[in-house]
């Protein structure tokens, strides 16, 4: 079984993913890291080629990986992977692929949009990518409800990564017993 951890940037996907993979004895694949290794720095790529081009290239990287026939892997997917604006045909394809390939877990800090926004924007600004607070707030708030419509399992927590990973693992194991 493949696991796909999805959600906006700054929710802890890349921090919790390796822990979940380790607990399950699965391989860990971070789509952002794969993009960086195969294509280059995401920010530079977007600056040079545009966000739309990035979305398509990121999709190609994802399908290159999954076409290898991997099983028992935990993937962390890019923040916009399921909610690219004005690219519904691409996000629809991604959503269908996730259903066919495994179980998807949406990770958000809280059910409360205001609390989630504050937590995520604070984390994103600390990353040092030169992000603008107003733009990050707007993007997160726009995507918050879209992500709640995605996924097989929903985890709402801003606890320590090990505790979140334990919660994810518990829900995955509970879900597979159904």
mmCIF file of C-alpha atoms in Angstrom, residues 69-141:
data_model
loop_
_atom_site.group_PDB
_atom_site.id
_atom_site.type_symbol
_atom_site.label_atom_id
_atom_site.label_comp_id
_atom_site.label_asym_id
_atom_site.label_seq_id
_atom_site.Cartn_x
_atom_site.Cartn_y
_atom_site.Cartn_z
ATOM 1 C CA UNK A 69 5.582 0.333 -9.665
ATOM 2 C CA UNK A 70 6.526 1.220 -6.121
ATOM 3 C CA UNK A 71 4.516 -0.187 -3.282
ATOM 4 C CA UNK A 72 4.856 0.347 0.423
ATOM 5 C CA UNK A 73 6.024 3.929 0.100
ATOM 6 C CA UNK A 74 5.064 7.077 1.980
ATOM 7 C CA UNK A 75 4.948 10.101 -0.311
ATOM 8 C CA UNK A 76 4.737 13.709 0.768
ATOM 9 C CA UNK A 77 3.219 15.711 -2.043
ATOM 10 C CA UNK A 78 3.761 19.344 -2.965
ATOM 11 C CA UNK A 79 1.435 21.844 -1.337
ATOM 12 C CA UNK A 80 -0.566 22.675 -4.450
ATOM 13 C CA UNK A 81 -0.551 19.176 -5.964
ATOM 14 C CA UNK A 82 -4.303 18.671 -5.553
ATOM 15 C CA UNK A 83 -5.429 22.292 -5.664
ATOM 16 C CA UNK A 84 -3.565 24.008 -8.525
ATOM 17 C CA UNK A 85 -5.737 26.942 -9.517
ATOM 18 C CA UNK A 86 -6.968 26.997 -13.136
ATOM 19 C CA UNK A 87 -5.577 23.504 -13.748
ATOM 20 C CA UNK A 88 -8.562 21.423 -12.693
ATOM 21 C CA UNK A 89 -7.887 18.761 -15.348
ATOM 22 C CA UNK A 90 -4.469 18.181 -13.781
ATOM 23 C CA UNK A 91 -5.692 18.138 -10.179
ATOM 24 C CA UNK A 92 -8.583 15.835 -11.123
ATOM 25 C CA UNK A 93 -6.068 13.424 -12.658
ATOM 26 C CA UNK A 94 -3.918 13.626 -9.518
ATOM 27 C CA UNK A 95 -6.877 12.936 -7.214
ATOM 28 C CA UNK A 96 -7.928 9.927 -9.285
ATOM 29 C CA UNK A 97 -4.373 8.588 -9.309
ATOM 30 C CA UNK A 98 -4.106 8.822 -5.530
ATOM 31 C CA UNK A 99 -7.345 6.835 -5.153
ATOM 32 C CA UNK A 100 -6.010 4.139 -7.464
ATOM 33 C CA UNK A 101 -2.508 4.002 -6.000
ATOM 34 C CA UNK A 102 -3.080 4.059 -2.244
ATOM 35 C CA UNK A 103 -4.439 5.963 0.715
ATOM 36 C CA UNK A 104 -4.198 9.725 1.060
ATOM 37 C CA UNK A 105 -3.886 11.524 4.376
ATOM 38 C CA UNK A 106 -4.743 15.226 4.620
ATOM 39 C CA UNK A 107 -2.703 16.978 7.292
ATOM 40 C CA UNK A 108 -3.913 20.308 8.704
ATOM 41 C CA UNK A 109 -3.001 21.946 12.038
ATOM 42 C CA UNK A 110 -6.593 22.533 13.179
ATOM 43 C CA UNK A 111 -10.210 22.418 12.045
ATOM 44 C CA UNK A 112 -10.299 26.153 12.787
ATOM 45 C CA UNK A 113 -9.236 28.171 9.745
ATOM 46 C CA UNK A 114 -7.942 31.097 11.816
ATOM 47 C CA UNK A 115 -5.783 28.912 14.055
ATOM 48 C CA UNK A 116 -4.517 26.891 11.087
ATOM 49 C CA UNK A 117 -3.711 30.041 9.138
ATOM 50 C CA UNK A 118 -1.737 31.565 12.008
ATOM 51 C CA UNK A 119 0.269 28.367 12.574
ATOM 52 C CA UNK A 120 1.061 27.725 8.913
ATOM 53 C CA UNK A 121 1.889 31.301 7.952
ATOM 54 C CA UNK A 122 4.241 31.598 10.924
ATOM 55 C CA UNK A 123 6.003 28.370 9.860
ATOM 56 C CA UNK A 124 6.185 29.391 6.212
ATOM 57 C CA UNK A 125 7.704 32.782 6.997
ATOM 58 C CA UNK A 126 10.395 31.118 9.152
ATOM 59 C CA UNK A 127 11.556 29.036 6.170
ATOM 60 C CA UNK A 128 13.446 31.980 4.725
ATOM 61 C CA UNK A 129 12.032 31.793 1.199
ATOM 62 C CA UNK A 130 11.292 35.523 1.114
ATOM 63 C CA UNK A 131 7.557 34.911 1.340
ATOM 64 C CA UNK A 132 5.076 37.698 1.994
ATOM 65 C CA UNK A 133 2.744 37.264 4.953
ATOM 66 C CA UNK A 134 -0.384 38.655 3.260
ATOM 67 C CA UNK A 135 0.075 36.467 0.196
ATOM 68 C CA UNK A 136 0.729 33.358 2.326
ATOM 69 C CA UNK A 137 -2.401 34.023 4.390
ATOM 70 C CA UNK A 138 -4.499 34.435 1.268
ATOM 71 C CA UNK A 139 -3.119 31.276 -0.357
ATOM 72 C CA UNK A 140 -3.571 29.171 2.764
ATOM 73 C CA UNK A 141 -7.103 30.381 3.431
#
